């Protein structure tokens, strides 16, 4: 005679499953974000040190890193705050610097993030590095918790680095150089990894290079948004062209 397992074991096993899934997603996200964190932390330290050396209180760096989380715009904001720039100038600068995020939304996997709160935070915490990490082939199977944990960890790396830099900024000798290059080096590594995954997709990096060069000569004062616009237009044209040539199967 077959003996059925106790009914209480089913709910307990079901209750443990989401916890185990969250732990697995956290471990995977931590592994994904570790290399980026090595660039975020020293860059955050440089930002925090710059904030205190500009005359701002130490808590200002942590508050900015937590509520703004704008990276390059936060560096620009330090000078604008110390110079008492008009609010309209700050708003326009924030819009221009972060305009590139509009193009990120075209392919960022926000549709895989569950819940209104999760989608709201994922939209707020969308950074260059989060986009680069979720744009690869392997990331197409990532779950909602893994994407959210990744963005939260990147947010924490930046905020912790900023607070540490603000508190320890006076201990960093002025002769130390290279902290401001951390972000550039990080982007270079992410770009190389993306090219490695798409080693057979030569037209994409060539199109990106042509867009940057064209924007540099035609609109040098607005190079970044112009390059993004040209690159996006080129991708759309290429997609439409390849879709037309692709044979249709019944």
PDB file of C-alpha atoms in Angstrom:
ATOM      1  CA  UNK A   1       0.000   0.000   0.000  1.00  0.00           C
ATOM      2  CA  UNK A   2       1.326   3.437  -0.968  1.00  0.00           C
ATOM      3  CA  UNK A   3       1.627   5.922   1.871  1.00  0.00           C
ATOM      4  CA  UNK A   4       1.191   9.557   0.935  1.00  0.00           C
ATOM      5  CA  UNK A   5       3.599  12.101   2.449  1.00  0.00           C
ATOM      6  CA  UNK A   6       2.234  14.407   5.147  1.00  0.00           C
ATOM      7  CA  UNK A   7       0.207  17.295   3.810  1.00  0.00           C
ATOM      8  CA  UNK A   8       2.227  19.760   5.875  1.00  0.00           C
ATOM      9  CA  UNK A   9       5.349  19.033   3.857  1.00  0.00           C
ATOM     10  CA  UNK A  10       3.883  20.486   0.666  1.00  0.00           C
ATOM     11  CA  UNK A  11       3.301  24.021   1.970  1.00  0.00           C
ATOM     12  CA  UNK A  12       6.651  24.008   3.734  1.00  0.00           C
ATOM     13  CA  UNK A  13       8.443  22.988   0.578  1.00  0.00           C
ATOM     14  CA  UNK A  14       6.544  25.622  -1.392  1.00  0.00           C
ATOM     15  CA  UNK A  15       7.432  28.221   1.218  1.00  0.00           C
ATOM     16  CA  UNK A  16      11.105  27.369   0.970  1.00  0.00           C
ATOM     17  CA  UNK A  17      11.167  27.573  -2.820  1.00  0.00           C
ATOM     18  CA  UNK A  18      10.887  31.402  -3.162  1.00  0.00           C
ATOM     19  CA  UNK A  19      13.581  31.874  -0.498  1.00  0.00           C
ATOM     20  CA  UNK A  20      15.928  29.488  -2.266  1.00  0.00           C
ATOM     21  CA  UNK A  21      15.166  31.204  -5.567  1.00  0.00           C
ATOM     22  CA  UNK A  22      15.969  34.613  -4.087  1.00  0.00           C
ATOM     23  CA  UNK A  23      19.245  33.337  -2.649  1.00  0.00           C
ATOM     24  CA  UNK A  24      20.214  31.817  -5.969  1.00  0.00           C
ATOM     25  CA  UNK A  25      19.336  35.068  -7.776  1.00  0.00           C
ATOM     26  CA  UNK A  26      21.372  37.078  -5.244  1.00  0.00           C
ATOM     27  CA  UNK A  27      24.443  34.868  -5.633  1.00  0.00           C
ATOM     28  CA  UNK A  28      24.226  35.074  -9.410  1.00  0.00           C
ATOM     29  CA  UNK A  29      23.751  38.853  -9.332  1.00  0.00           C
ATOM     30  CA  UNK A  30      26.668  39.245  -6.921  1.00  0.00           C
ATOM     31  CA  UNK A  31      28.917  37.291  -9.287  1.00  0.00           C
ATOM     32  CA  UNK A  32      27.685  39.393 -12.224  1.00  0.00           C
ATOM     33  CA  UNK A  33      28.257  42.700 -10.442  1.00  0.00           C
ATOM     34  CA  UNK A  34      31.557  41.942  -8.675  1.00  0.00           C
ATOM     35  CA  UNK A  35      33.792  43.082 -11.524  1.00  0.00           C
ATOM     36  CA  UNK A  36      31.780  46.268 -11.998  1.00  0.00           C
ATOM     37  CA  UNK A  37      31.930  46.918  -8.250  1.00  0.00           C
ATOM     38  CA  UNK A  38      35.719  47.014  -8.476  1.00  0.00           C
ATOM     39  CA  UNK A  39      35.278  50.071 -10.689  1.00  0.00           C
ATOM     40  CA  UNK A  40      32.322  51.580  -8.827  1.00  0.00           C
ATOM     41  CA  UNK A  41      33.908  51.647  -5.381  1.00  0.00           C
ATOM     42  CA  UNK A  42      37.085  53.626  -6.240  1.00  0.00           C
ATOM     43  CA  UNK A  43      35.033  55.939  -8.445  1.00  0.00           C
ATOM     44  CA  UNK A  44      32.586  56.487  -5.582  1.00  0.00           C
ATOM     45  CA  UNK A  45      35.508  57.191  -3.269  1.00  0.00           C
ATOM     46  CA  UNK A  46      36.794  59.782  -5.732  1.00  0.00           C
ATOM     47  CA  UNK A  47      33.340  61.369  -5.865  1.00  0.00           C
ATOM     48  CA  UNK A  48      32.986  61.464  -2.075  1.00  0.00           C
ATOM     49  CA  UNK A  49      36.467  62.923  -1.630  1.00  0.00           C
ATOM     50  CA  UNK A  50      35.765  65.582  -4.261  1.00  0.00           C
ATOM     51  CA  UNK A  51      32.485  66.492  -2.546  1.00  0.00           C
ATOM     52  CA  UNK A  52      34.099  67.108   0.845  1.00  0.00           C
ATOM     53  CA  UNK A  53      37.118  68.868  -0.665  1.00  0.00           C
ATOM     54  CA  UNK A  54      34.660  71.214  -2.411  1.00  0.00           C
ATOM     55  CA  UNK A  55      33.279  72.288   0.965  1.00  0.00           C
ATOM     56  CA  UNK A  56      30.192  70.069   1.156  1.00  0.00           C
ATOM     57  CA  UNK A  57      29.293  68.037   4.249  1.00  0.00           C
ATOM     58  CA  UNK A  58      30.153  64.326   4.212  1.00  0.00           C
ATOM     59  CA  UNK A  59      26.497  63.257   4.264  1.00  0.00           C
ATOM     60  CA  UNK A  60      25.859  65.151   1.017  1.00  0.00           C
ATOM     61  CA  UNK A  61      27.837  62.555  -0.956  1.00  0.00           C
ATOM     62  CA  UNK A  62      25.850  59.644   0.480  1.00  0.00           C
ATOM     63  CA  UNK A  63      22.527  61.420  -0.044  1.00  0.00           C
ATOM     64  CA  UNK A  64      23.419  62.229  -3.638  1.00  0.00           C
ATOM     65  CA  UNK A  65      24.573  58.679  -4.373  1.00  0.00           C
ATOM     66  CA  UNK A  66      21.383  57.231  -2.883  1.00  0.00           C
ATOM     67  CA  UNK A  67      18.731  59.573  -4.294  1.00  0.00           C
ATOM     68  CA  UNK A  68      20.292  60.771  -7.567  1.00  0.00           C
ATOM     69  CA  UNK A  69      22.486  57.824  -8.580  1.00  0.00           C
ATOM     70  CA  UNK A  70      23.559  59.703 -11.667  1.00  0.00           C
ATOM     71  CA  UNK A  71      27.268  58.960 -11.891  1.00  0.00           C
ATOM     72  CA  UNK A  72      28.753  61.531 -14.234  1.00  0.00           C
ATOM     73  CA  UNK A  73      25.971  64.017 -13.492  1.00  0.00           C
ATOM     74  CA  UNK A  74      26.777  63.854  -9.777  1.00  0.00           C
ATOM     75  CA  UNK A  75      30.346  64.963 -10.496  1.00  0.00           C
ATOM     76  CA  UNK A  76      28.942  67.858 -12.510  1.00  0.00           C
ATOM     77  CA  UNK A  77      26.417  68.642  -9.777  1.00  0.00           C
ATOM     78  CA  UNK A  78      29.156  69.270  -7.212  1.00  0.00           C
ATOM     79  CA  UNK A  79      30.404  72.298  -9.134  1.00  0.00           C
ATOM     80  CA  UNK A  80      26.874  73.529  -9.783  1.00  0.00           C
ATOM     81  CA  UNK A  81      25.913  73.281  -6.105  1.00  0.00           C
ATOM     82  CA  UNK A  82      29.046  75.036  -4.876  1.00  0.00           C
ATOM     83  CA  UNK A  83      28.500  77.764  -7.495  1.00  0.00           C
ATOM     84  CA  UNK A  84      24.807  78.117  -6.500  1.00  0.00           C
ATOM     85  CA  UNK A  85      23.660  77.499 -10.073  1.00  0.00           C
ATOM     86  CA  UNK A  86      19.986  78.240 -10.874  1.00  0.00           C
ATOM     87  CA  UNK A  87      17.594  75.310 -10.576  1.00  0.00           C
ATOM     88  CA  UNK A  88      16.705  75.604 -14.257  1.00  0.00           C
ATOM     89  CA  UNK A  89      20.361  75.144 -15.231  1.00  0.00           C
ATOM     90  CA  UNK A  90      20.607  72.081 -13.009  1.00  0.00           C
ATOM     91  CA  UNK A  91      17.481  70.586 -14.577  1.00  0.00           C
ATOM     92  CA  UNK A  92      18.679  71.200 -18.137  1.00  0.00           C
ATOM     93  CA  UNK A  93      22.106  69.756 -17.356  1.00  0.00           C
ATOM     94  CA  UNK A  94      20.544  66.663 -15.776  1.00  0.00           C
ATOM     95  CA  UNK A  95      18.365  66.164 -18.845  1.00  0.00           C
ATOM     96  CA  UNK A  96      21.247  66.499 -21.310  1.00  0.00           C
ATOM     97  CA  UNK A  97      23.674  64.299 -19.383  1.00  0.00           C
ATOM     98  CA  UNK A  98      21.124  61.518 -18.771  1.00  0.00           C
ATOM     99  CA  UNK A  99      19.458  61.704 -22.189  1.00  0.00           C
ATOM    100  CA  UNK A 100      21.299  58.542 -23.225  1.00  0.00           C
ATOM    101  CA  UNK A 101      19.082  56.515 -20.879  1.00  0.00           C
ATOM    102  CA  UNK A 102      16.185  57.098 -23.266  1.00  0.00           C
ATOM    103  CA  UNK A 103      17.978  54.933 -25.824  1.00  0.00           C
ATOM    104  CA  UNK A 104      18.767  52.271 -23.222  1.00  0.00           C
ATOM    105  CA  UNK A 105      15.062  51.663 -22.659  1.00  0.00           C
ATOM    106  CA  UNK A 106      14.716  50.385 -26.232  1.00  0.00           C
ATOM    107  CA  UNK A 107      16.414  47.118 -25.299  1.00  0.00           C
ATOM    108  CA  UNK A 108      16.628  47.029 -21.493  1.00  0.00           C
ATOM    109  CA  UNK A 109      14.661  43.967 -20.248  1.00  0.00           C
ATOM    110  CA  UNK A 110      12.198  45.922 -18.100  1.00  0.00           C
ATOM    111  CA  UNK A 111       9.402  43.636 -19.302  1.00  0.00           C
ATOM    112  CA  UNK A 112      10.996  40.792 -17.318  1.00  0.00           C
ATOM    113  CA  UNK A 113      10.888  42.726 -14.042  1.00  0.00           C
ATOM    114  CA  UNK A 114       7.772  41.846 -12.055  1.00  0.00           C
ATOM    115  CA  UNK A 115       5.601  44.214 -10.011  1.00  0.00           C
ATOM    116  CA  UNK A 116       5.038  47.942 -10.172  1.00  0.00           C
ATOM    117  CA  UNK A 117       7.494  48.644  -7.365  1.00  0.00           C
ATOM    118  CA  UNK A 118      10.137  46.484  -9.033  1.00  0.00           C
ATOM    119  CA  UNK A 119       9.650  48.193 -12.394  1.00  0.00           C
ATOM    120  CA  UNK A 120       9.781  51.640 -10.733  1.00  0.00           C
ATOM    121  CA  UNK A 121      13.065  50.872  -8.967  1.00  0.00           C
ATOM    122  CA  UNK A 122      14.546  49.198 -12.051  1.00  0.00           C
ATOM    123  CA  UNK A 123      13.741  52.314 -14.079  1.00  0.00           C
ATOM    124  CA  UNK A 124      15.288  54.579 -11.435  1.00  0.00           C
ATOM    125  CA  UNK A 125      18.418  52.423 -11.030  1.00  0.00           C
ATOM    126  CA  UNK A 126      19.053  51.983 -14.768  1.00  0.00           C
ATOM    127  CA  UNK A 127      22.729  52.827 -15.181  1.00  0.00           C
ATOM    128  CA  UNK A 128      25.230  52.402 -17.990  1.00  0.00           C
ATOM    129  CA  UNK A 129      26.772  49.411 -16.251  1.00  0.00           C
ATOM    130  CA  UNK A 130      23.437  47.710 -15.508  1.00  0.00           C
ATOM    131  CA  UNK A 131      22.444  48.129 -19.132  1.00  0.00           C
ATOM    132  CA  UNK A 132      25.765  46.732 -20.367  1.00  0.00           C
ATOM    133  CA  UNK A 133      25.499  43.686 -18.109  1.00  0.00           C
ATOM    134  CA  UNK A 134      21.905  42.908 -19.099  1.00  0.00           C
ATOM    135  CA  UNK A 135      22.459  43.432 -22.838  1.00  0.00           C
ATOM    136  CA  UNK A 136      24.490  40.268 -23.405  1.00  0.00           C
ATOM    137  CA  UNK A 137      23.257  36.977 -24.793  1.00  0.00           C
ATOM    138  CA  UNK A 138      23.483  35.202 -21.427  1.00  0.00           C
ATOM    139  CA  UNK A 139      21.301  37.833 -19.752  1.00  0.00           C
ATOM    140  CA  UNK A 140      18.278  36.995 -21.903  1.00  0.00           C
ATOM    141  CA  UNK A 141      17.358  34.226 -19.481  1.00  0.00           C
ATOM    142  CA  UNK A 142      17.816  36.269 -16.290  1.00  0.00           C
ATOM    143  CA  UNK A 143      14.876  36.355 -13.914  1.00  0.00           C
ATOM    144  CA  UNK A 144      13.273  39.412 -12.351  1.00  0.00           C
ATOM    145  CA  UNK A 145      14.987  38.929  -8.939  1.00  0.00           C
ATOM    146  CA  UNK A 146      18.386  38.560 -10.586  1.00  0.00           C
ATOM    147  CA  UNK A 147      17.985  41.821 -12.527  1.00  0.00           C
ATOM    148  CA  UNK A 148      16.756  43.702  -9.453  1.00  0.00           C
ATOM    149  CA  UNK A 149      19.507  42.301  -7.214  1.00  0.00           C
ATOM    150  CA  UNK A 150      22.076  43.307  -9.834  1.00  0.00           C
ATOM    151  CA  UNK A 151      20.824  46.899  -9.908  1.00  0.00           C
ATOM    152  CA  UNK A 152      20.552  47.091  -6.126  1.00  0.00           C
ATOM    153  CA  UNK A 153      24.114  45.822  -5.678  1.00  0.00           C
ATOM    154  CA  UNK A 154      25.439  48.375  -8.182  1.00  0.00           C
ATOM    155  CA  UNK A 155      23.515  51.079  -6.313  1.00  0.00           C
ATOM    156  CA  UNK A 156      25.056  49.940  -3.024  1.00  0.00           C
ATOM    157  CA  UNK A 157      28.596  49.843  -4.460  1.00  0.00           C
ATOM    158  CA  UNK A 158      28.251  53.444  -5.565  1.00  0.00           C
ATOM    159  CA  UNK A 159      26.653  54.696  -2.328  1.00  0.00           C
ATOM    160  CA  UNK A 160      29.123  52.891  -0.055  1.00  0.00           C
ATOM    161  CA  UNK A 161      32.068  54.156  -2.083  1.00  0.00           C
ATOM    162  CA  UNK A 162      30.754  57.727  -1.970  1.00  0.00           C
ATOM    163  CA  UNK A 163      30.285  57.672   1.819  1.00  0.00           C
ATOM    164  CA  UNK A 164      33.714  56.092   2.334  1.00  0.00           C
ATOM    165  CA  UNK A 165      35.332  58.715   0.122  1.00  0.00           C
ATOM    166  CA  UNK A 166      33.564  61.537   1.958  1.00  0.00           C
ATOM    167  CA  UNK A 167      34.637  60.229   5.364  1.00  0.00           C
ATOM    168  CA  UNK A 168      38.184  59.330   4.352  1.00  0.00           C
ATOM    169  CA  UNK A 169      38.725  61.969   1.696  1.00  0.00           C
ATOM    170  CA  UNK A 170      41.101  63.962   3.864  1.00  0.00           C
ATOM    171  CA  UNK A 171      43.350  60.898   4.190  1.00  0.00           C
ATOM    172  CA  UNK A 172      43.805  60.534   0.427  1.00  0.00           C
ATOM    173  CA  UNK A 173      46.976  62.393  -0.676  1.00  0.00           C
ATOM    174  CA  UNK A 174      46.477  64.922  -3.440  1.00  0.00           C
ATOM    175  CA  UNK A 175      49.322  63.250  -5.338  1.00  0.00           C
ATOM    176  CA  UNK A 176      47.254  60.086  -5.904  1.00  0.00           C
ATOM    177  CA  UNK A 177      46.236  59.900  -9.542  1.00  0.00           C
ATOM    178  CA  UNK A 178      44.079  57.568 -11.566  1.00  0.00           C
ATOM    179  CA  UNK A 179      40.874  57.449  -9.493  1.00  0.00           C
ATOM    180  CA  UNK A 180      39.074  59.524 -12.114  1.00  0.00           C
ATOM    181  CA  UNK A 181      40.054  56.972 -14.770  1.00  0.00           C
ATOM    182  CA  UNK A 182      38.163  54.138 -13.048  1.00  0.00           C
ATOM    183  CA  UNK A 183      34.925  54.786 -14.951  1.00  0.00           C
ATOM    184  CA  UNK A 184      36.689  55.020 -18.324  1.00  0.00           C
ATOM    185  CA  UNK A 185      38.533  51.758 -17.668  1.00  0.00           C
ATOM    186  CA  UNK A 186      35.282  50.111 -16.594  1.00  0.00           C
ATOM    187  CA  UNK A 187      33.511  51.128 -19.805  1.00  0.00           C
ATOM    188  CA  UNK A 188      36.467  49.894 -21.863  1.00  0.00           C
ATOM    189  CA  UNK A 189      36.276  46.451 -20.217  1.00  0.00           C
ATOM    190  CA  UNK A 190      32.489  46.248 -20.680  1.00  0.00           C
ATOM    191  CA  UNK A 191      32.814  47.227 -24.345  1.00  0.00           C
ATOM    192  CA  UNK A 192      35.477  44.567 -24.939  1.00  0.00           C
ATOM    193  CA  UNK A 193      33.320  41.916 -23.267  1.00  0.00           C
ATOM    194  CA  UNK A 194      30.352  42.913 -25.445  1.00  0.00           C
ATOM    195  CA  UNK A 195      32.498  42.655 -28.578  1.00  0.00           C
ATOM    196  CA  UNK A 196      33.717  39.230 -27.481  1.00  0.00           C
ATOM    197  CA  UNK A 197      30.166  37.935 -27.220  1.00  0.00           C
ATOM    198  CA  UNK A 198      29.356  39.326 -30.668  1.00  0.00           C
ATOM    199  CA  UNK A 199      32.589  38.461 -32.463  1.00  0.00           C
ATOM    200  CA  UNK A 200      30.653  37.664 -35.643  1.00  0.00           C
ATOM    201  CA  UNK A 201      28.680  40.926 -35.535  1.00  0.00           C
ATOM    202  CA  UNK A 202      31.259  43.281 -37.056  1.00  0.00           C
ATOM    203  CA  UNK A 203      28.762  45.858 -38.483  1.00  0.00           C
ATOM    204  CA  UNK A 204      27.513  46.925 -35.012  1.00  0.00           C
ATOM    205  CA  UNK A 205      30.826  48.295 -33.631  1.00  0.00           C
ATOM    206  CA  UNK A 206      31.600  49.795 -37.057  1.00  0.00           C
ATOM    207  CA  UNK A 207      28.218  51.535 -37.049  1.00  0.00           C
ATOM    208  CA  UNK A 208      28.868  52.821 -33.509  1.00  0.00           C
ATOM    209  CA  UNK A 209      32.263  54.189 -34.552  1.00  0.00           C
ATOM    210  CA  UNK A 210      30.843  55.901 -37.653  1.00  0.00           C
ATOM    211  CA  UNK A 211      28.055  57.449 -35.549  1.00  0.00           C
ATOM    212  CA  UNK A 212      30.567  58.824 -33.039  1.00  0.00           C
ATOM    213  CA  UNK A 213      32.867  60.237 -35.726  1.00  0.00           C
ATOM    214  CA  UNK A 214      29.958  61.819 -37.625  1.00  0.00           C
ATOM    215  CA  UNK A 215      28.557  63.393 -34.458  1.00  0.00           C
ATOM    216  CA  UNK A 216      32.023  64.673 -33.531  1.00  0.00           C
ATOM    217  CA  UNK A 217      32.314  66.619 -36.791  1.00  0.00           C
ATOM    218  CA  UNK A 218      28.691  67.702 -37.253  1.00  0.00           C
ATOM    219  CA  UNK A 219      27.663  68.463 -33.651  1.00  0.00           C
ATOM    220  CA  UNK A 220      30.765  68.620 -31.435  1.00  0.00           C
ATOM    221  CA  UNK A 221      28.914  70.476 -28.655  1.00  0.00           C
ATOM    222  CA  UNK A 222      26.199  67.793 -28.478  1.00  0.00           C
ATOM    223  CA  UNK A 223      28.254  64.796 -29.500  1.00  0.00           C
ATOM    224  CA  UNK A 224      26.813  62.219 -27.087  1.00  0.00           C
ATOM    225  CA  UNK A 225      23.069  62.632 -27.834  1.00  0.00           C
ATOM    226  CA  UNK A 226      23.809  63.079 -31.550  1.00  0.00           C
ATOM    227  CA  UNK A 227      25.917  59.900 -31.653  1.00  0.00           C
ATOM    228  CA  UNK A 228      23.222  57.945 -29.812  1.00  0.00           C
ATOM    229  CA  UNK A 229      20.553  59.253 -32.193  1.00  0.00           C
ATOM    230  CA  UNK A 230      22.598  58.308 -35.271  1.00  0.00           C
ATOM    231  CA  UNK A 231      23.447  54.899 -33.853  1.00  0.00           C
ATOM    232  CA  UNK A 232      19.810  54.170 -32.990  1.00  0.00           C
ATOM    233  CA  UNK A 233      18.651  55.295 -36.441  1.00  0.00           C
ATOM    234  CA  UNK A 234      21.296  53.096 -38.054  1.00  0.00           C
ATOM    235  CA  UNK A 235      20.215  50.070 -36.010  1.00  0.00           C
ATOM    236  CA  UNK A 236      16.563  50.636 -36.942  1.00  0.00           C
ATOM    237  CA  UNK A 237      17.409  50.941 -40.641  1.00  0.00           C
ATOM    238  CA  UNK A 238      19.567  47.815 -40.506  1.00  0.00           C
ATOM    239  CA  UNK A 239      16.838  45.901 -38.660  1.00  0.00           C
ATOM    240  CA  UNK A 240      14.248  46.905 -41.238  1.00  0.00           C
ATOM    241  CA  UNK A 241      16.570  46.005 -44.096  1.00  0.00           C
ATOM    242  CA  UNK A 242      17.487  42.582 -42.688  1.00  0.00           C
ATOM    243  CA  UNK A 243      13.834  41.851 -41.848  1.00  0.00           C
ATOM    244  CA  UNK A 244      12.811  42.499 -45.451  1.00  0.00           C
ATOM    245  CA  UNK A 245      15.531  40.211 -46.791  1.00  0.00           C
ATOM    246  CA  UNK A 246      14.745  37.430 -44.314  1.00  0.00           C
ATOM    247  CA  UNK A 247      12.628  34.696 -45.943  1.00  0.00           C
ATOM    248  CA  UNK A 248       9.159  34.177 -44.497  1.00  0.00           C
ATOM    249  CA  UNK A 249       8.050  30.665 -43.612  1.00  0.00           C
ATOM    250  CA  UNK A 250       4.472  29.551 -43.609  1.00  0.00           C
TER     251      UNK A 250
END
